[in-house]
Amino acid sequence: MSFSMNQYWESADCLRSRLSGFQPEALMILGSGLGFLADELEHPVSVPYGDIPHFKPSTAPGHKGQLVFGRLEGKDVAVMQGRMHFYEGYSLQEVTYAVRVLRLLGAEKLIVTNAAGCVNREWSAGSLMLITDHIKLCLESPLRGENLPAFGPRFPDASTIYTPEYQVLARNAAQSLDIPLKEGIYMFFPGPQYETPAEIRAARILGADAVGMSTVPEAIAARHCGMKVLGLSLLTNMAAGILSQPLSEEDVLDAAAKASRQFSLLVRNCLAQM
Ligand code: HPA
Protein backbone atom coordinates (compact mmCIF):
# COMPACT_ATOMS: atom_id res chain seq x y z
CA MET A 1 0.00 0.00 0.00
CA SER A 2 1.45 3.40 -0.87
CA PHE A 3 0.10 6.84 -0.06
CA SER A 4 -0.46 9.96 -2.17
CA MET A 5 0.87 13.42 -1.40
CA ASN A 6 -2.74 14.42 -0.66
CA GLN A 7 -3.02 11.81 2.06
CA TYR A 8 0.19 12.94 3.76
CA TRP A 9 -1.10 16.54 3.66
CA GLU A 10 -4.51 15.54 5.05
CA SER A 11 -2.80 14.01 8.08
CA ALA A 12 -0.44 16.98 8.49
CA ASP A 13 -3.30 19.50 8.20
CA CYS A 14 -5.36 17.58 10.76
CA LEU A 15 -2.45 17.67 13.23
CA ARG A 16 -1.75 21.33 12.50
CA SER A 17 -5.35 22.20 13.33
CA ARG A 18 -4.85 20.67 16.82
CA LEU A 19 -1.47 22.23 17.54
CA SER A 20 -2.29 25.96 17.60
CA GLY A 21 0.96 27.10 16.01
CA PHE A 22 3.24 24.56 17.73
CA GLN A 23 5.86 23.34 15.25
CA PRO A 24 7.92 20.27 16.20
CA GLU A 25 11.56 20.43 15.18
CA ALA A 26 12.28 16.81 16.04
CA LEU A 27 10.42 13.52 15.89
CA MET A 28 11.26 10.86 18.46
CA ILE A 29 10.35 7.24 17.81
CA LEU A 30 11.07 5.38 20.99
CA GLY A 31 11.41 1.64 21.35
CA SER A 32 10.69 -0.64 24.29
CA GLY A 33 11.79 0.89 27.58
CA LEU A 34 11.71 4.55 26.53
CA GLY A 35 8.04 5.19 25.85
CA PHE A 36 7.78 6.92 29.24
CA LEU A 37 9.73 9.89 27.84
CA ALA A 38 6.52 10.99 26.15
CA ASP A 39 5.04 11.45 29.64
CA GLU A 40 7.85 13.85 30.50
CA LEU A 41 7.05 16.47 27.84
CA GLU A 42 6.12 19.93 29.05
CA HIS A 43 2.75 21.27 27.91
CA PRO A 44 1.86 17.99 26.21
CA VAL A 45 -0.79 17.68 23.54
CA SER A 46 -1.66 14.05 22.77
CA VAL A 47 -3.34 13.00 19.57
CA PRO A 48 -4.44 9.34 19.33
CA TYR A 49 -3.48 7.71 16.03
CA GLY A 50 -7.15 6.92 15.52
CA ASP A 51 -7.93 10.67 15.27
CA ILE A 52 -5.44 11.22 12.42
CA PRO A 53 -6.53 10.36 8.89
CA HIS A 54 -4.62 7.41 7.37
CA PHE A 55 -2.75 6.57 10.61
CA LYS A 56 -2.75 2.95 11.73
CA PRO A 57 -2.93 1.72 15.34
CA SER A 58 0.15 0.09 16.89
CA THR A 59 -0.61 -3.43 18.10
CA ALA A 60 2.78 -4.17 19.71
CA PRO A 61 2.77 -4.83 23.46
CA GLY A 62 3.94 -1.87 25.56
CA HIS A 63 3.30 0.57 22.70
CA LYS A 64 0.48 3.10 23.21
CA GLY A 65 -0.96 4.54 20.02
CA GLN A 66 -0.58 8.28 20.14
CA LEU A 67 1.54 11.19 19.05
CA VAL A 68 2.51 13.49 21.90
CA PHE A 69 3.66 17.02 21.14
CA GLY A 70 5.46 19.18 23.69
CA ARG A 71 8.73 20.55 24.94
CA LEU A 72 11.67 18.45 26.09
CA GLU A 73 15.19 19.71 26.83
CA GLY A 74 14.27 23.08 25.39
CA LYS A 75 13.18 21.61 22.05
CA ASP A 76 9.73 21.40 20.53
CA VAL A 77 9.25 17.72 19.76
CA ALA A 78 6.75 15.10 18.70
CA VAL A 79 7.01 11.68 20.30
CA MET A 80 5.45 8.59 18.76
CA GLN A 81 4.19 6.69 21.76
CA GLY A 82 3.87 3.39 19.98
CA ARG A 83 5.45 2.68 16.65
CA MET A 84 4.34 0.39 13.85
CA HIS A 85 6.34 -2.68 12.91
CA PHE A 86 6.49 -4.69 9.71
CA TYR A 87 5.68 -7.86 11.70
CA GLU A 88 2.31 -6.42 12.69
CA GLY A 89 1.31 -6.80 9.05
CA TYR A 90 1.84 -3.20 8.01
CA SER A 91 3.63 -2.31 4.81
CA LEU A 92 6.84 -0.34 5.26
CA GLN A 93 5.00 2.69 3.81
CA GLU A 94 2.53 2.36 6.66
CA VAL A 95 5.34 1.83 9.18
CA THR A 96 7.02 5.06 8.09
CA TYR A 97 3.91 7.14 7.41
CA ALA A 98 4.31 9.37 10.48
CA VAL A 99 7.89 10.28 9.56
CA ARG A 100 6.72 11.95 6.36
CA VAL A 101 3.77 13.62 8.03
CA LEU A 102 6.05 15.10 10.69
CA ARG A 103 8.41 16.26 7.96
CA LEU A 104 5.48 18.15 6.42
CA LEU A 105 4.91 19.72 9.85
CA GLY A 106 8.48 21.01 9.77
CA ALA A 107 10.43 18.38 11.74
CA GLU A 108 13.99 18.13 10.44
CA LYS A 109 15.45 15.74 13.01
CA LEU A 110 14.70 12.16 13.95
CA ILE A 111 15.78 10.31 17.06
CA VAL A 112 14.94 6.64 16.69
CA THR A 113 15.61 4.02 19.36
CA ASN A 114 15.01 0.31 19.77
CA ALA A 115 15.56 -2.76 21.85
CA ALA A 116 17.89 -5.09 19.98
CA GLY A 117 19.69 -8.40 20.25
CA CYS A 118 23.46 -8.25 20.73
CA VAL A 119 25.37 -10.09 17.98
CA ASN A 120 28.83 -8.90 18.96
CA ARG A 121 30.25 -11.57 21.28
CA GLU A 122 32.61 -9.14 22.96
CA TRP A 123 29.74 -7.07 24.33
CA SER A 124 27.10 -7.94 26.89
CA ALA A 125 23.38 -7.54 27.31
CA GLY A 126 22.43 -4.19 28.79
CA SER A 127 24.87 -2.24 26.58
CA LEU A 128 23.81 0.86 24.69
CA MET A 129 24.85 1.13 21.05
CA LEU A 130 25.08 4.07 18.70
CA ILE A 131 23.92 2.93 15.26
CA THR A 132 26.56 3.96 12.73
CA ASP A 133 25.02 2.10 9.78
CA HIS A 134 22.61 -0.71 9.01
CA ILE A 135 22.12 -3.82 6.92
CA LYS A 136 18.72 -4.63 5.49
CA LEU A 137 18.49 -7.75 3.36
CA CYS A 138 14.71 -7.94 3.63
CA LEU A 139 13.46 -7.06 0.15
CA GLU A 140 10.86 -4.49 1.17
CA SER A 141 11.75 -0.80 1.28
CA PRO A 142 9.58 2.07 2.49
CA LEU A 143 10.56 3.81 -0.76
CA ARG A 144 9.33 1.05 -3.08
CA GLY A 145 6.51 2.13 -5.38
CA GLU A 146 5.82 5.51 -6.91
CA ASN A 147 8.38 8.09 -5.76
CA LEU A 148 7.02 11.33 -4.33
CA PRO A 149 9.65 13.89 -5.39
CA ALA A 150 8.37 16.42 -2.85
CA PHE A 151 9.99 14.15 -0.25
CA GLY A 152 13.17 13.13 -2.07
CA PRO A 153 14.80 11.53 -5.11
CA ARG A 154 13.96 8.17 -6.69
CA PHE A 155 17.43 6.78 -5.93
CA PRO A 156 18.56 8.41 -2.71
CA ASP A 157 22.13 8.19 -1.48
CA ALA A 158 22.37 5.83 1.52
CA SER A 159 25.99 6.40 2.47
CA THR A 160 25.15 8.50 5.54
CA ILE A 161 21.71 7.46 6.75
CA TYR A 162 22.79 8.06 10.37
CA THR A 163 23.98 11.66 10.40
CA PRO A 164 27.74 11.80 11.18
CA GLU A 165 27.41 15.03 13.16
CA TYR A 166 24.79 13.41 15.40
CA GLN A 167 27.13 10.46 15.96
CA VAL A 168 29.78 12.85 17.25
CA LEU A 169 27.18 14.49 19.46
CA ALA A 170 26.07 11.12 20.91
CA ARG A 171 29.67 10.08 21.65
CA ASN A 172 30.25 13.36 23.46
CA ALA A 173 26.97 13.07 25.35
CA ALA A 174 27.85 9.54 26.51
CA GLN A 175 31.30 10.66 27.59
CA SER A 176 30.04 13.64 29.53
CA LEU A 177 27.42 11.47 31.30
CA ASP A 178 29.94 8.69 31.86
CA ILE A 179 27.64 6.23 30.11
CA PRO A 180 29.45 3.50 28.15
CA LEU A 181 28.30 3.63 24.54
CA LYS A 182 29.23 0.98 21.98
CA GLU A 183 28.88 1.72 18.31
CA GLY A 184 28.08 -0.58 15.48
CA ILE A 185 25.91 -1.94 12.72
CA TYR A 186 22.22 -2.74 13.24
CA MET A 187 20.78 -5.46 11.04
CA PHE A 188 17.06 -5.42 10.30
CA PHE A 189 15.12 -8.69 10.50
CA PRO A 190 11.40 -8.55 9.75
CA GLY A 191 10.32 -10.84 12.62
CA PRO A 192 8.14 -11.52 14.47
CA GLN A 193 10.06 -14.69 15.30
CA TYR A 194 13.46 -14.01 16.79
CA GLU A 195 16.38 -15.03 14.61
CA THR A 196 17.80 -18.54 14.44
CA PRO A 197 21.35 -19.18 15.68
CA ALA A 198 22.37 -19.72 12.05
CA GLU A 199 20.90 -16.35 11.07
CA ILE A 200 22.84 -14.71 13.89
CA ARG A 201 26.09 -16.38 12.75
CA ALA A 202 25.35 -15.13 9.23
CA ALA A 203 24.60 -11.63 10.52
CA ARG A 204 27.92 -11.57 12.37
CA ILE A 205 29.83 -12.68 9.28
CA LEU A 206 28.10 -9.92 7.34
CA GLY A 207 29.26 -7.34 9.87
CA ALA A 208 26.27 -6.85 12.16
CA ASP A 209 26.71 -5.99 15.83
CA ALA A 210 23.01 -5.92 16.71
CA VAL A 211 19.74 -7.25 15.28
CA GLY A 212 16.20 -6.02 15.56
CA MET A 213 12.79 -5.59 13.95
CA SER A 214 12.45 -1.82 13.69
CA THR A 215 14.26 1.49 13.11
CA VAL A 216 15.70 0.84 9.63
CA PRO A 217 12.48 1.65 7.73
CA GLU A 218 11.98 4.90 9.66
CA ALA A 219 15.63 5.90 9.22
CA ILE A 220 15.47 5.28 5.45
CA ALA A 221 12.26 7.29 5.06
CA ALA A 222 13.58 10.14 7.21
CA ARG A 223 16.88 10.40 5.36
CA HIS A 224 15.03 10.29 2.04
CA CYS A 225 13.09 13.42 2.97
CA GLY A 226 16.17 15.25 4.18
CA MET A 227 15.91 14.70 7.91
CA LYS A 228 18.96 14.21 10.09
CA VAL A 229 18.89 10.88 11.94
CA LEU A 230 20.24 9.66 15.26
CA GLY A 231 19.76 5.93 15.95
CA LEU A 232 20.39 4.28 19.32
CA SER A 233 19.92 0.67 20.40
CA LEU A 234 19.53 -0.84 23.81
CA LEU A 235 20.96 -4.35 23.57
CA THR A 236 18.49 -6.18 25.78
CA ASN A 237 19.76 -9.71 25.20
CA MET A 238 22.51 -11.72 23.60
CA ALA A 239 21.18 -12.75 20.17
CA ALA A 240 19.98 -16.29 19.50
CA GLY A 241 22.46 -19.12 19.93
CA ILE A 242 25.09 -17.12 21.85
CA LEU A 243 23.86 -18.25 25.26
CA SER A 244 22.17 -21.58 25.81
CA GLN A 245 18.78 -20.14 26.64
CA PRO A 246 15.74 -19.30 24.55
CA LEU A 247 14.83 -15.68 23.86
CA SER A 248 11.65 -14.35 25.39
CA GLU A 249 9.79 -11.11 25.06
CA GLU A 250 9.47 -10.94 28.82
CA ASP A 251 13.25 -10.93 29.28
CA VAL A 252 13.61 -8.29 26.55
CA LEU A 253 11.07 -5.98 28.23
CA ASP A 254 12.63 -6.57 31.69
CA ALA A 255 16.09 -5.67 30.40
CA ALA A 256 14.69 -2.63 28.60
CA ALA A 257 13.03 -1.42 31.81
CA LYS A 258 16.27 -1.88 33.80
CA ALA A 259 18.36 0.24 31.43
CA SER A 260 15.69 2.81 30.74
CA ARG A 261 16.95 5.51 33.08
CA GLN A 262 20.45 5.59 31.61
CA PHE A 263 19.06 5.35 28.11
CA SER A 264 16.71 8.27 28.68
CA LEU A 265 19.52 10.42 30.12
CA LEU A 266 21.55 9.78 27.00
CA VAL A 267 18.67 10.50 24.63
CA ARG A 268 17.74 13.70 26.46
CA ASN A 269 21.32 14.92 26.46
CA CYS A 270 21.59 14.27 22.70
CA LEU A 271 18.33 16.08 22.07
CA ALA A 272 19.48 19.08 24.13
CA GLN A 273 22.47 19.48 21.84
CA MET A 274 20.78 18.98 18.49
N1 HPA B 1 16.23 -10.06 17.88
C1 HPA B 1 15.37 -9.24 17.25
N2 HPA B 1 14.76 -8.23 17.84
C2 HPA B 1 15.04 -8.03 19.14
C3 HPA B 1 15.92 -8.84 19.86
C4 HPA B 1 16.55 -9.92 19.19
O1 HPA B 1 17.36 -10.68 19.76
N3 HPA B 1 15.96 -8.36 21.13
C5 HPA B 1 15.12 -7.28 21.17
N4 HPA B 1 14.57 -7.06 19.97
Tab-separated table of C-alpha atoms and ligand atoms in Angstrom:
chain	number	residue	atom	x	y	z
A	1	MET	CA	0.000	0.000	0.000
A	2	SER	CA	1.446	3.397	-0.869
A	3	PHE	CA	0.101	6.838	-0.061
A	4	SER	CA	-0.464	9.955	-2.166
A	5	MET	CA	0.869	13.415	-1.396
A	6	ASN	CA	-2.742	14.420	-0.658
A	7	GLN	CA	-3.020	11.809	2.060
A	8	TYR	CA	0.188	12.940	3.765
A	9	TRP	CA	-1.095	16.541	3.663
A	10	GLU	CA	-4.507	15.540	5.048
A	11	SER	CA	-2.796	14.014	8.082
A	12	ALA	CA	-0.441	16.984	8.485
A	13	ASP	CA	-3.297	19.495	8.202
A	14	CYS	CA	-5.357	17.580	10.765
A	15	LEU	CA	-2.455	17.670	13.226
A	16	ARG	CA	-1.752	21.329	12.497
A	17	SER	CA	-5.351	22.204	13.332
A	18	ARG	CA	-4.852	20.674	16.818
A	19	LEU	CA	-1.472	22.227	17.536
A	20	SER	CA	-2.285	25.965	17.600
A	21	GLY	CA	0.963	27.099	16.012
A	22	PHE	CA	3.242	24.558	17.727
A	23	GLN	CA	5.861	23.343	15.255
A	24	PRO	CA	7.915	20.274	16.200
A	25	GLU	CA	11.561	20.426	15.176
A	26	ALA	CA	12.285	16.809	16.045
A	27	LEU	CA	10.416	13.523	15.895
A	28	MET	CA	11.263	10.862	18.457
A	29	ILE	CA	10.354	7.240	17.807
A	30	LEU	CA	11.070	5.376	20.994
A	31	GLY	CA	11.405	1.644	21.351
A	32	SER	CA	10.695	-0.642	24.290
A	33	GLY	CA	11.791	0.888	27.576
A	34	LEU	CA	11.707	4.546	26.534
A	35	GLY	CA	8.036	5.190	25.853
A	36	PHE	CA	7.778	6.920	29.244
A	37	LEU	CA	9.728	9.887	27.844
A	38	ALA	CA	6.517	10.986	26.155
A	39	ASP	CA	5.037	11.449	29.636
A	40	GLU	CA	7.853	13.852	30.498
A	41	LEU	CA	7.053	16.468	27.838
A	42	GLU	CA	6.118	19.926	29.054
A	43	HIS	CA	2.745	21.274	27.910
A	44	PRO	CA	1.864	17.990	26.211
A	45	VAL	CA	-0.792	17.683	23.541
A	46	SER	CA	-1.660	14.055	22.765
A	47	VAL	CA	-3.341	12.996	19.566
A	48	PRO	CA	-4.442	9.338	19.335
A	49	TYR	CA	-3.483	7.713	16.027
A	50	GLY	CA	-7.153	6.920	15.522
A	51	ASP	CA	-7.935	10.669	15.268
A	52	ILE	CA	-5.440	11.223	12.423
A	53	PRO	CA	-6.531	10.361	8.889
A	54	HIS	CA	-4.622	7.408	7.367
A	55	PHE	CA	-2.750	6.567	10.611
A	56	LYS	CA	-2.749	2.945	11.734
A	57	PRO	CA	-2.934	1.717	15.336
A	58	SER	CA	0.146	0.086	16.886
A	59	THR	CA	-0.608	-3.429	18.099
A	60	ALA	CA	2.778	-4.168	19.709
A	61	PRO	CA	2.771	-4.830	23.463
A	62	GLY	CA	3.937	-1.869	25.555
A	63	HIS	CA	3.296	0.567	22.704
A	64	LYS	CA	0.479	3.105	23.208
A	65	GLY	CA	-0.960	4.536	20.023
A	66	GLN	CA	-0.584	8.279	20.144
A	67	LEU	CA	1.545	11.195	19.050
A	68	VAL	CA	2.509	13.488	21.900
A	69	PHE	CA	3.655	17.015	21.140
A	70	GLY	CA	5.457	19.175	23.686
A	71	ARG	CA	8.734	20.551	24.935
A	72	LEU	CA	11.675	18.450	26.087
A	73	GLU	CA	15.190	19.706	26.833
A	74	GLY	CA	14.273	23.083	25.392
A	75	LYS	CA	13.177	21.609	22.054
A	76	ASP	CA	9.728	21.398	20.528
A	77	VAL	CA	9.252	17.720	19.765
A	78	ALA	CA	6.755	15.100	18.697
A	79	VAL	CA	7.014	11.678	20.301
A	80	MET	CA	5.447	8.592	18.763
A	81	GLN	CA	4.186	6.689	21.760
A	82	GLY	CA	3.865	3.393	19.976
A	83	ARG	CA	5.453	2.677	16.651
A	84	MET	CA	4.340	0.389	13.850
A	85	HIS	CA	6.343	-2.677	12.907
A	86	PHE	CA	6.488	-4.687	9.707
A	87	TYR	CA	5.681	-7.864	11.699
A	88	GLU	CA	2.307	-6.424	12.687
A	89	GLY	CA	1.312	-6.796	9.055
A	90	TYR	CA	1.841	-3.199	8.007
A	91	SER	CA	3.634	-2.308	4.813
A	92	LEU	CA	6.842	-0.336	5.256
A	93	GLN	CA	5.002	2.694	3.808
A	94	GLU	CA	2.534	2.355	6.655
A	95	VAL	CA	5.337	1.827	9.175
A	96	THR	CA	7.021	5.065	8.090
A	97	TYR	CA	3.910	7.143	7.413
A	98	ALA	CA	4.314	9.367	10.485
A	99	VAL	CA	7.890	10.279	9.563
A	100	ARG	CA	6.724	11.945	6.357
A	101	VAL	CA	3.769	13.622	8.035
A	102	LEU	CA	6.053	15.104	10.686
A	103	ARG	CA	8.414	16.256	7.958
A	104	LEU	CA	5.483	18.151	6.420
A	105	LEU	CA	4.907	19.723	9.846
A	106	GLY	CA	8.479	21.006	9.767
A	107	ALA	CA	10.432	18.375	11.739
A	108	GLU	CA	13.994	18.132	10.443
A	109	LYS	CA	15.448	15.745	13.011
A	110	LEU	CA	14.705	12.165	13.952
A	111	ILE	CA	15.780	10.306	17.065
A	112	VAL	CA	14.940	6.638	16.685
A	113	THR	CA	15.613	4.018	19.356
A	114	ASN	CA	15.015	0.312	19.767
A	115	ALA	CA	15.563	-2.756	21.853
A	116	ALA	CA	17.893	-5.090	19.977
A	117	GLY	CA	19.691	-8.402	20.253
A	118	CYS	CA	23.463	-8.254	20.733
A	119	VAL	CA	25.373	-10.089	17.983
A	120	ASN	CA	28.831	-8.897	18.959
A	121	ARG	CA	30.248	-11.566	21.279
A	122	GLU	CA	32.605	-9.137	22.959
A	123	TRP	CA	29.741	-7.068	24.329
A	124	SER	CA	27.104	-7.945	26.891
A	125	ALA	CA	23.380	-7.542	27.311
A	126	GLY	CA	22.426	-4.189	28.787
A	127	SER	CA	24.873	-2.244	26.578
A	128	LEU	CA	23.807	0.858	24.691
A	129	MET	CA	24.849	1.129	21.047
A	130	LEU	CA	25.077	4.073	18.700
A	131	ILE	CA	23.924	2.926	15.264
A	132	THR	CA	26.560	3.959	12.727
A	133	ASP	CA	25.017	2.100	9.778
A	134	HIS	CA	22.611	-0.705	9.009
A	135	ILE	CA	22.123	-3.822	6.924
A	136	LYS	CA	18.717	-4.631	5.487
A	137	LEU	CA	18.494	-7.751	3.359
A	138	CYS	CA	14.705	-7.939	3.631
A	139	LEU	CA	13.457	-7.062	0.147
A	140	GLU	CA	10.858	-4.489	1.168
A	141	SER	CA	11.749	-0.798	1.282
A	142	PRO	CA	9.575	2.071	2.488
A	143	LEU	CA	10.563	3.811	-0.765
A	144	ARG	CA	9.328	1.045	-3.080
A	145	GLY	CA	6.509	2.131	-5.377
A	146	GLU	CA	5.823	5.508	-6.912
A	147	ASN	CA	8.383	8.088	-5.763
A	148	LEU	CA	7.016	11.332	-4.331
A	149	PRO	CA	9.654	13.889	-5.393
A	150	ALA	CA	8.374	16.419	-2.845
A	151	PHE	CA	9.989	14.147	-0.253
A	152	GLY	CA	13.175	13.133	-2.068
A	153	PRO	CA	14.798	11.531	-5.109
A	154	ARG	CA	13.965	8.167	-6.688
A	155	PHE	CA	17.426	6.776	-5.927
A	156	PRO	CA	18.558	8.414	-2.707
A	157	ASP	CA	22.126	8.185	-1.477
A	158	ALA	CA	22.375	5.827	1.516
A	159	SER	CA	25.988	6.404	2.474
A	160	THR	CA	25.148	8.501	5.536
A	161	ILE	CA	21.712	7.457	6.752
A	162	TYR	CA	22.792	8.064	10.369
A	163	THR	CA	23.984	11.660	10.405
A	164	PRO	CA	27.741	11.800	11.182
A	165	GLU	CA	27.409	15.033	13.164
A	166	TYR	CA	24.790	13.406	15.404
A	167	GLN	CA	27.131	10.462	15.962
A	168	VAL	CA	29.779	12.854	17.254
A	169	LEU	CA	27.180	14.488	19.455
A	170	ALA	CA	26.072	11.124	20.907
A	171	ARG	CA	29.666	10.076	21.647
A	172	ASN	CA	30.255	13.356	23.463
A	173	ALA	CA	26.971	13.069	25.351
A	174	ALA	CA	27.849	9.542	26.508
A	175	GLN	CA	31.300	10.657	27.590
A	176	SER	CA	30.035	13.637	29.534
A	177	LEU	CA	27.422	11.474	31.297
A	178	ASP	CA	29.940	8.691	31.862
A	179	ILE	CA	27.640	6.228	30.111
A	180	PRO	CA	29.453	3.500	28.153
A	181	LEU	CA	28.298	3.631	24.535
A	182	LYS	CA	29.227	0.984	21.977
A	183	GLU	CA	28.879	1.720	18.309
A	184	GLY	CA	28.081	-0.580	15.483
A	185	ILE	CA	25.914	-1.941	12.724
A	186	TYR	CA	22.225	-2.741	13.242
A	187	MET	CA	20.776	-5.456	11.040
A	188	PHE	CA	17.056	-5.425	10.300
A	189	PHE	CA	15.121	-8.690	10.498
A	190	PRO	CA	11.397	-8.553	9.747
A	191	GLY	CA	10.315	-10.836	12.622
A	192	PRO	CA	8.136	-11.519	14.469
A	193	GLN	CA	10.061	-14.690	15.304
A	194	TYR	CA	13.465	-14.013	16.791
A	195	GLU	CA	16.379	-15.031	14.605
A	196	THR	CA	17.802	-18.536	14.444
A	197	PRO	CA	21.348	-19.177	15.682
A	198	ALA	CA	22.374	-19.719	12.046
A	199	GLU	CA	20.903	-16.352	11.071
A	200	ILE	CA	22.845	-14.710	13.890
A	201	ARG	CA	26.091	-16.379	12.754
A	202	ALA	CA	25.354	-15.133	9.230
A	203	ALA	CA	24.601	-11.634	10.525
A	204	ARG	CA	27.917	-11.573	12.373
A	205	ILE	CA	29.833	-12.685	9.277
A	206	LEU	CA	28.105	-9.918	7.337
A	207	GLY	CA	29.261	-7.335	9.869
A	208	ALA	CA	26.272	-6.849	12.160
A	209	ASP	CA	26.712	-5.988	15.832
A	210	ALA	CA	23.011	-5.920	16.710
A	211	VAL	CA	19.743	-7.248	15.284
A	212	GLY	CA	16.197	-6.022	15.561
A	213	MET	CA	12.794	-5.587	13.948
A	214	SER	CA	12.454	-1.825	13.694
A	215	THR	CA	14.258	1.488	13.108
A	216	VAL	CA	15.702	0.841	9.634
A	217	PRO	CA	12.479	1.655	7.730
A	218	GLU	CA	11.985	4.895	9.663
A	219	ALA	CA	15.633	5.903	9.218
A	220	ILE	CA	15.466	5.285	5.451
A	221	ALA	CA	12.258	7.291	5.056
A	222	ALA	CA	13.578	10.140	7.210
A	223	ARG	CA	16.880	10.399	5.361
A	224	HIS	CA	15.034	10.289	2.036
A	225	CYS	CA	13.091	13.419	2.974
A	226	GLY	CA	16.167	15.249	4.176
A	227	MET	CA	15.913	14.702	7.913
A	228	LYS	CA	18.962	14.208	10.091
A	229	VAL	CA	18.888	10.882	11.938
A	230	LEU	CA	20.242	9.661	15.264
A	231	GLY	CA	19.760	5.933	15.945
A	232	LEU	CA	20.385	4.281	19.316
A	233	SER	CA	19.920	0.667	20.399
A	234	LEU	CA	19.525	-0.837	23.806
A	235	LEU	CA	20.963	-4.351	23.572
A	236	THR	CA	18.490	-6.177	25.776
A	237	ASN	CA	19.757	-9.711	25.197
A	238	MET	CA	22.513	-11.722	23.596
A	239	ALA	CA	21.181	-12.750	20.175
A	240	ALA	CA	19.984	-16.291	19.501
A	241	GLY	CA	22.460	-19.120	19.934
A	242	ILE	CA	25.089	-17.121	21.847
A	243	LEU	CA	23.860	-18.253	25.260
A	244	SER	CA	22.173	-21.583	25.812
A	245	GLN	CA	18.782	-20.141	26.637
A	246	PRO	CA	15.739	-19.300	24.545
A	247	LEU	CA	14.827	-15.682	23.858
A	248	SER	CA	11.650	-14.349	25.392
A	249	GLU	CA	9.788	-11.113	25.056
A	250	GLU	CA	9.473	-10.937	28.819
A	251	ASP	CA	13.250	-10.934	29.281
A	252	VAL	CA	13.610	-8.289	26.553
A	253	LEU	CA	11.068	-5.984	28.231
A	254	ASP	CA	12.631	-6.568	31.686
A	255	ALA	CA	16.086	-5.671	30.403
A	256	ALA	CA	14.690	-2.627	28.599
A	257	ALA	CA	13.035	-1.419	31.811
A	258	LYS	CA	16.271	-1.879	33.797
A	259	ALA	CA	18.355	0.237	31.433
A	260	SER	CA	15.687	2.809	30.736
A	261	ARG	CA	16.950	5.509	33.085
A	262	GLN	CA	20.453	5.587	31.606
A	263	PHE	CA	19.063	5.347	28.107
A	264	SER	CA	16.706	8.269	28.678
A	265	LEU	CA	19.518	10.420	30.124
A	266	LEU	CA	21.552	9.783	26.999
A	267	VAL	CA	18.674	10.497	24.629
A	268	ARG	CA	17.735	13.704	26.464
A	269	ASN	CA	21.324	14.919	26.455
A	270	CYS	CA	21.595	14.269	22.698
A	271	LEU	CA	18.330	16.083	22.067
A	272	ALA	CA	19.475	19.078	24.132
A	273	GLN	CA	22.474	19.483	21.843
A	274	MET	CA	20.776	18.983	18.492
B	1	HPA	N1	16.232	-10.057	17.881
B	1	HPA	C1	15.367	-9.241	17.254
B	1	HPA	N2	14.763	-8.233	17.845
B	1	HPA	C2	15.035	-8.026	19.142
B	1	HPA	C3	15.916	-8.836	19.864
B	1	HPA	C4	16.545	-9.916	19.190
B	1	HPA	O1	17.357	-10.677	19.756
B	1	HPA	N3	15.955	-8.362	21.130
B	1	HPA	C5	15.121	-7.283	21.170
B	1	HPA	N4	14.565	-7.063	19.969
